[in-house]
Amino acid sequence: MKYLFLFIFLCFVACKQPAQTKTNIKLSSKAIAPKHSGYGQTVLNNYQKFIAGLDVTDMASATIAAKKYTELFKGENQATRDTAYFLIADNFINKLNVVVDSLNYVNGMSADSLLADTSQIDTVPTPKLSASLLSYGKRLRENGFYVYISEGDSYIGRDYEFSIKWFAPLLSPVLRQYITQLNKDEKEGFQEDAGLTISPGQLVDRTVWWEKFAMQHPHSLIYKAAEENRAAYLSTLLIGMDNTRAADDYETGGLTDYFKEAWAYLQQHYANSQTNKLASTYFRLLQNRQKVKADALLKEYEKKKLI
């Protein structure tokens, strides 16, 4: 699971739930490609060719791609700008992320040394780190990558502050909102050692946020990604994880304290949401220890692609 950064994966404990890579849920980057007339297609093709020629083993390629984006698309229409970012630049940076992390692992870089606090290298006492490691950390941050750690193992992930800095000024409000939420979710974290590290309220807030966002933008470029993210969070809200389970007994059901709190928060703050409707129906069955019916309901949700 270490290097799969581009899609949401599902694993099975007793039922299906979203797999986690390190501290964060892996949010989807799938998109629905808009149809283009001749206008804008030439510049998109040129950008794609430019990206294809970049060195995927050099993290600085992310900044080169970003600068070229600004140069090529500042005079283009909004649909072309969004397409260039989401289907070309963002896809390339995701792939670059995989390679950068792989190289870090192969080379045995002690990237976890950069994790003194949330600002990472900005406040790390320089005497404790070698010049080469300080330089490495600086290059990571400058090119849109962030050092995360889970279970004592560091890894390199996306820093969406980079996209906000370089791409957001030319993107539509919808895509800017999407990137901002991704950045928020990534920086807050998600899980550690198969246990949730966010509060019940945070889990509910995220699930409903993605629900509303997907519903508000059904024809947008990022609808498919938003919908998959909603489904992933909802699956976690209903099932939990190995070390933060919703059912307090695998056989009979019941509801653990974490999910009792999540349910109460959901009903209090988002009573009219689809998330509340789906979760409440399921949680009532669990609470009443009707585990067989609860499991059957989950299968129905899966069949309808609700989770």
Short mmCIF file of C-alpha atoms in Angstrom, two decimals:
data_model
loop_
_atom_site.label_atom_id
_atom_site.label_comp_id
_atom_site.label_asym_id
_atom_site.label_seq_id
_atom_site.Cartn_x
_atom_site.Cartn_y
_atom_site.Cartn_z
CA MET A 1 0.00 0.00 0.00
CA LYS A 2 2.97 2.30 0.49
CA TYR A 3 3.10 3.80 -2.98
CA LEU A 4 -0.49 3.80 -4.19
CA PHE A 5 -1.29 7.49 -4.07
CA LEU A 6 -3.67 7.97 -6.99
CA PHE A 7 -6.86 6.14 -6.11
CA ILE A 8 -9.12 5.08 -3.24
CA PHE A 9 -8.67 1.43 -2.38
CA LEU A 10 -11.04 -0.82 -0.48
CA CYS A 11 -10.06 -3.53 1.96
CA PHE A 12 -12.09 -6.00 3.98
CA VAL A 13 -12.17 -6.47 7.74
CA ALA A 14 -15.63 -7.89 8.27
CA CYS A 15 -17.08 -5.73 5.53
CA LYS A 16 -15.73 -3.41 2.89
CA GLN A 17 -14.00 -0.24 4.08
CA PRO A 18 -11.61 2.29 2.51
CA ALA A 19 -7.98 1.29 2.77
CA GLN A 20 -5.64 3.85 4.26
CA THR A 21 -2.12 4.68 3.23
CA LYS A 22 -0.30 5.93 6.31
CA THR A 23 -2.02 8.83 8.09
CA ASN A 24 -4.45 9.97 5.45
CA ILE A 25 -7.36 8.58 3.53
CA LYS A 26 -6.33 8.46 -0.10
CA LEU A 27 -8.62 10.79 -1.92
CA SER A 28 -9.57 10.13 -5.50
CA SER A 29 -8.11 12.04 -8.42
CA LYS A 30 -10.40 10.63 -11.09
CA ALA A 31 -12.13 13.09 -13.36
CA ILE A 32 -14.73 13.35 -16.07
CA ALA A 33 -13.00 14.82 -19.10
CA PRO A 34 -14.99 17.71 -20.60
CA LYS A 35 -15.60 17.80 -24.32
CA HIS A 36 -13.62 20.45 -26.16
CA SER A 37 -14.09 22.10 -29.48
CA GLY A 38 -10.99 23.14 -31.40
CA TYR A 39 -10.55 26.11 -29.06
CA GLY A 40 -8.12 25.24 -26.31
CA GLN A 41 -7.26 21.80 -27.63
CA THR A 42 -4.00 22.85 -29.24
CA VAL A 43 -2.59 24.38 -26.07
CA LEU A 44 -3.68 21.31 -24.08
CA ASN A 45 -1.88 19.06 -26.52
CA ASN A 46 1.23 21.23 -26.29
CA TYR A 47 1.16 21.11 -22.51
CA GLN A 48 0.73 17.34 -22.54
CA LYS A 49 3.77 16.99 -24.79
CA PHE A 50 5.76 19.29 -22.51
CA ILE A 51 4.81 17.28 -19.43
CA ALA A 52 5.72 14.03 -21.18
CA GLY A 53 9.24 15.35 -21.66
CA LEU A 54 9.87 16.12 -17.98
CA ASP A 55 12.11 14.01 -15.78
CA VAL A 56 9.84 11.95 -13.53
CA THR A 57 12.73 11.17 -11.19
CA ASP A 58 13.40 14.85 -10.39
CA MET A 59 11.05 16.48 -7.86
CA ALA A 60 11.83 19.88 -9.39
CA SER A 61 9.77 18.78 -12.41
CA ALA A 62 6.67 19.71 -10.39
CA THR A 63 7.72 23.36 -10.31
CA ILE A 64 8.71 23.28 -13.97
CA ALA A 65 5.25 21.93 -14.82
CA ALA A 66 3.60 24.61 -12.68
CA LYS A 67 5.55 27.47 -14.26
CA LYS A 68 4.74 26.20 -17.74
CA TYR A 69 1.06 25.98 -16.79
CA THR A 70 1.04 29.64 -15.76
CA GLU A 71 2.80 30.62 -18.97
CA LEU A 72 0.55 28.67 -21.33
CA PHE A 73 -2.89 29.05 -19.77
CA LYS A 74 -3.16 32.58 -18.40
CA GLY A 75 -4.95 33.66 -21.58
CA GLU A 76 -7.14 30.56 -22.00
CA ASN A 77 -10.77 30.03 -21.03
CA GLN A 78 -11.76 28.53 -17.69
CA ALA A 79 -12.62 25.06 -18.95
CA THR A 80 -9.22 24.76 -20.62
CA ARG A 81 -7.41 25.95 -17.49
CA ASP A 82 -9.23 23.49 -15.25
CA THR A 83 -8.67 20.61 -17.67
CA ALA A 84 -4.96 21.38 -17.96
CA TYR A 85 -4.54 21.34 -14.20
CA PHE A 86 -6.71 18.40 -13.25
CA LEU A 87 -6.10 15.98 -16.11
CA ILE A 88 -2.51 16.85 -16.93
CA ALA A 89 -0.58 18.74 -14.22
CA ASP A 90 -2.20 17.14 -11.18
CA ASN A 91 -1.94 13.69 -12.70
CA PHE A 92 1.75 14.24 -13.42
CA ILE A 93 2.48 15.49 -9.89
CA ASN A 94 0.74 12.44 -8.44
CA LYS A 95 2.93 10.16 -10.53
CA LEU A 96 6.00 12.18 -9.60
CA ASN A 97 5.03 11.80 -5.93
CA VAL A 98 5.14 8.02 -6.25
CA VAL A 99 8.63 8.13 -7.75
CA VAL A 100 9.96 10.68 -5.24
CA ASP A 101 8.73 8.56 -2.35
CA SER A 102 10.14 5.41 -3.93
CA LEU A 103 13.54 7.02 -4.36
CA ASN A 104 13.47 8.28 -0.79
CA TYR A 105 12.79 4.74 0.40
CA VAL A 106 15.44 3.14 -1.83
CA ASN A 107 18.07 5.69 -0.86
CA GLY A 108 17.30 5.32 2.85
CA MET A 109 16.83 9.04 3.44
CA SER A 110 15.94 9.78 7.07
CA ALA A 111 13.02 11.98 6.08
CA ASP A 112 11.38 11.47 9.46
CA SER A 113 14.15 13.68 10.89
CA LEU A 114 12.38 16.59 9.22
CA LEU A 115 9.28 16.06 11.33
CA ALA A 116 10.15 18.11 14.40
CA ASP A 117 6.79 19.86 14.19
CA THR A 118 4.07 20.76 11.74
CA SER A 119 6.21 23.42 10.09
CA GLN A 120 8.80 20.73 9.43
CA ILE A 121 12.17 22.11 8.32
CA ASP A 122 11.31 25.72 9.18
CA THR A 123 12.03 25.32 12.89
CA VAL A 124 14.26 22.24 12.99
CA PRO A 125 17.52 23.09 14.79
CA THR A 126 20.12 22.97 12.01
CA PRO A 127 22.90 21.39 14.13
CA LYS A 128 20.85 18.22 14.41
CA LEU A 129 20.53 17.72 10.66
CA SER A 130 23.11 17.31 7.95
CA ALA A 131 23.41 19.93 5.24
CA SER A 132 22.28 17.39 2.65
CA LEU A 133 19.14 16.50 4.61
CA LEU A 134 18.27 20.15 5.16
CA SER A 135 18.67 20.75 1.45
CA TYR A 136 16.53 17.71 0.68
CA GLY A 137 13.75 18.91 2.95
CA LYS A 138 13.83 22.37 1.44
CA ARG A 139 13.57 20.95 -2.07
CA LEU A 140 10.61 18.80 -1.04
CA ARG A 141 8.66 21.75 0.29
CA GLU A 142 9.54 24.00 -2.63
CA ASN A 143 8.30 21.43 -5.12
CA GLY A 144 5.02 20.52 -3.47
CA PHE A 145 5.84 17.52 -1.29
CA TYR A 146 5.42 16.94 2.42
CA VAL A 147 6.92 14.45 4.85
CA TYR A 148 4.33 12.35 6.65
CA ILE A 149 4.96 9.63 9.19
CA SER A 150 2.96 6.63 10.32
CA GLU A 151 3.89 3.65 12.47
CA GLY A 152 7.43 4.99 12.71
CA ASP A 153 7.90 5.06 8.94
CA SER A 154 8.18 8.33 7.02
CA TYR A 155 6.87 8.78 3.51
CA ILE A 156 6.52 11.58 0.99
CA GLY A 157 3.05 12.88 0.17
CA ARG A 158 1.47 15.76 -1.70
CA ASP A 159 1.46 19.23 -0.21
CA TYR A 160 -1.55 20.94 -1.75
CA GLU A 161 -0.26 24.33 -0.63
CA PHE A 162 1.83 24.03 -3.79
CA SER A 163 -1.27 23.72 -5.98
CA ILE A 164 -2.92 26.59 -4.13
CA LYS A 165 0.12 28.75 -4.78
CA TRP A 166 0.81 27.90 -8.41
CA PHE A 167 -2.46 26.79 -9.95
CA ALA A 168 -5.37 28.14 -7.89
CA PRO A 169 -5.16 31.72 -9.25
CA LEU A 170 -6.10 30.43 -12.71
CA LEU A 171 -8.63 27.80 -11.62
CA SER A 172 -12.39 28.03 -11.29
CA PRO A 173 -13.86 28.67 -7.81
CA VAL A 174 -15.11 25.07 -7.72
CA LEU A 175 -11.68 23.58 -8.36
CA ARG A 176 -10.06 26.00 -5.89
CA GLN A 177 -12.53 24.85 -3.26
CA TYR A 178 -11.74 21.22 -4.07
CA ILE A 179 -7.98 21.73 -3.68
CA THR A 180 -8.43 23.68 -0.45
CA GLN A 181 -10.44 20.85 1.09
CA LEU A 182 -7.90 18.25 -0.01
CA ASN A 183 -5.19 20.31 1.65
CA LYS A 184 -7.22 20.58 4.86
CA ASP A 185 -7.94 16.83 4.98
CA GLU A 186 -4.33 15.88 4.30
CA LYS A 187 -2.87 18.21 6.92
CA GLU A 188 -5.32 17.12 9.62
CA GLY A 189 -4.47 13.46 9.05
CA PHE A 190 -6.86 10.54 9.22
CA GLN A 191 -5.59 7.33 10.80
CA GLU A 192 -2.65 5.72 12.52
CA ASP A 193 -2.03 1.99 12.86
CA ALA A 194 -5.52 1.14 11.51
CA GLY A 195 -7.16 3.46 14.03
CA LEU A 196 -8.83 6.80 13.37
CA THR A 197 -6.91 9.83 14.64
CA ILE A 198 -9.57 12.42 13.86
CA SER A 199 -12.50 13.10 16.16
CA PRO A 200 -16.00 11.74 15.51
CA GLY A 201 -17.10 15.26 14.62
CA GLN A 202 -14.28 15.66 12.10
CA LEU A 203 -15.18 12.37 10.43
CA VAL A 204 -18.81 13.46 10.13
CA ASP A 205 -17.88 16.95 8.92
CA ARG A 206 -15.70 15.54 6.16
CA THR A 207 -18.27 13.00 5.03
CA VAL A 208 -21.03 15.58 4.77
CA TRP A 209 -18.73 18.14 3.15
CA TRP A 210 -17.93 15.75 0.30
CA GLU A 211 -21.60 14.79 0.02
CA LYS A 212 -22.67 18.42 -0.39
CA PHE A 213 -19.81 19.25 -2.70
CA ALA A 214 -20.59 16.35 -5.04
CA MET A 215 -24.29 17.20 -5.04
CA GLN A 216 -23.62 20.84 -5.85
CA HIS A 217 -21.35 20.09 -8.81
CA PRO A 218 -22.77 17.05 -10.65
CA HIS A 219 -21.51 18.17 -14.06
CA SER A 220 -18.09 19.44 -13.02
CA LEU A 221 -14.69 18.09 -13.91
CA ILE A 222 -14.11 16.85 -10.38
CA TYR A 223 -17.54 15.29 -9.71
CA LYS A 224 -16.31 11.70 -9.97
CA ALA A 225 -13.43 12.35 -7.57
CA ALA A 226 -15.70 14.15 -5.12
CA GLU A 227 -18.26 11.34 -5.22
CA GLU A 228 -15.63 8.68 -4.60
CA ASN A 229 -14.27 10.67 -1.68
CA ARG A 230 -17.76 10.94 -0.23
CA ALA A 231 -18.25 7.20 -0.57
CA ALA A 232 -14.90 6.47 1.08
CA TYR A 233 -15.60 8.66 4.08
CA LEU A 234 -19.15 7.31 4.42
CA SER A 235 -17.83 3.75 4.36
CA THR A 236 -15.46 4.63 7.20
CA LEU A 237 -18.23 6.37 9.10
CA LEU A 238 -20.40 3.26 8.90
CA ILE A 239 -17.79 0.55 9.43
CA GLY A 240 -14.76 2.16 11.03
CA MET A 241 -11.34 0.54 10.94
CA ASP A 242 -9.64 -2.42 12.62
CA ASN A 243 -8.74 -0.43 15.72
CA THR A 244 -11.66 2.00 15.64
CA ARG A 245 -14.62 -0.22 14.91
CA ALA A 246 -18.26 0.81 14.65
CA ALA A 247 -19.61 -2.54 15.87
CA ASP A 248 -18.50 -3.43 19.39
CA ASP A 249 -18.99 -7.13 18.61
CA TYR A 250 -18.35 -8.74 15.23
CA GLU A 251 -21.12 -11.29 15.73
CA THR A 252 -23.95 -9.42 17.47
CA GLY A 253 -23.27 -5.77 16.68
CA GLY A 254 -23.75 -2.99 19.17
CA LEU A 255 -22.23 0.46 18.70
CA THR A 256 -18.89 1.65 20.10
CA ASP A 257 -18.58 4.97 21.93
CA TYR A 258 -16.73 6.67 19.07
CA PHE A 259 -19.57 5.98 16.67
CA LYS A 260 -22.28 6.78 19.20
CA GLU A 261 -20.69 10.21 19.44
CA ALA A 262 -20.41 10.47 15.66
CA TRP A 263 -24.09 9.57 15.26
CA ALA A 264 -25.21 12.11 17.84
CA TYR A 265 -23.09 14.81 16.18
CA LEU A 266 -24.48 13.87 12.75
CA GLN A 267 -28.08 14.12 13.92
CA GLN A 268 -27.45 17.41 15.69
CA HIS A 269 -25.60 19.17 12.88
CA TYR A 270 -26.67 17.49 9.63
CA ALA A 271 -30.12 16.05 10.27
CA ASN A 272 -31.29 16.61 6.68
CA SER A 273 -28.23 15.15 4.96
CA GLN A 274 -28.17 11.95 2.96
CA THR A 275 -25.31 10.87 5.21
CA ASN A 276 -27.58 11.06 8.25
CA LYS A 277 -30.33 9.11 6.51
CA LEU A 278 -28.01 6.29 5.48
CA ALA A 279 -25.99 6.20 8.70
CA SER A 280 -28.97 6.39 11.05
CA THR A 281 -30.70 3.46 9.37
CA TYR A 282 -27.55 1.39 9.70
CA PHE A 283 -26.59 2.53 13.22
CA ARG A 284 -30.05 1.72 14.59
CA LEU A 285 -29.66 -1.86 13.42
CA LEU A 286 -26.23 -2.10 15.01
CA GLN A 287 -27.38 -0.47 18.21
CA ASN A 288 -30.24 -2.97 18.47
CA ARG A 289 -27.74 -5.78 17.81
CA GLN A 290 -29.38 -6.76 14.55
CA LYS A 291 -26.02 -7.47 12.96
CA VAL A 292 -27.33 -9.71 10.18
CA LYS A 293 -29.71 -7.02 8.99
CA ALA A 294 -26.99 -4.38 9.35
CA ASP A 295 -24.62 -6.42 7.18
CA ALA A 296 -27.33 -6.92 4.57
CA LEU A 297 -27.94 -3.18 4.50
CA LEU A 298 -24.24 -2.54 3.90
CA LYS A 299 -24.31 -4.90 0.94
CA GLU A 300 -27.28 -2.97 -0.41
CA TYR A 301 -25.37 0.30 -0.02
CA GLU A 302 -22.41 -1.22 -1.84
CA LYS A 303 -24.59 -2.47 -4.66
CA LYS A 304 -26.01 1.03 -5.11
CA LYS A 305 -22.47 2.46 -4.95
CA LEU A 306 -23.32 4.56 -1.93
CA ILE A 307 -20.17 3.26 -0.27
#
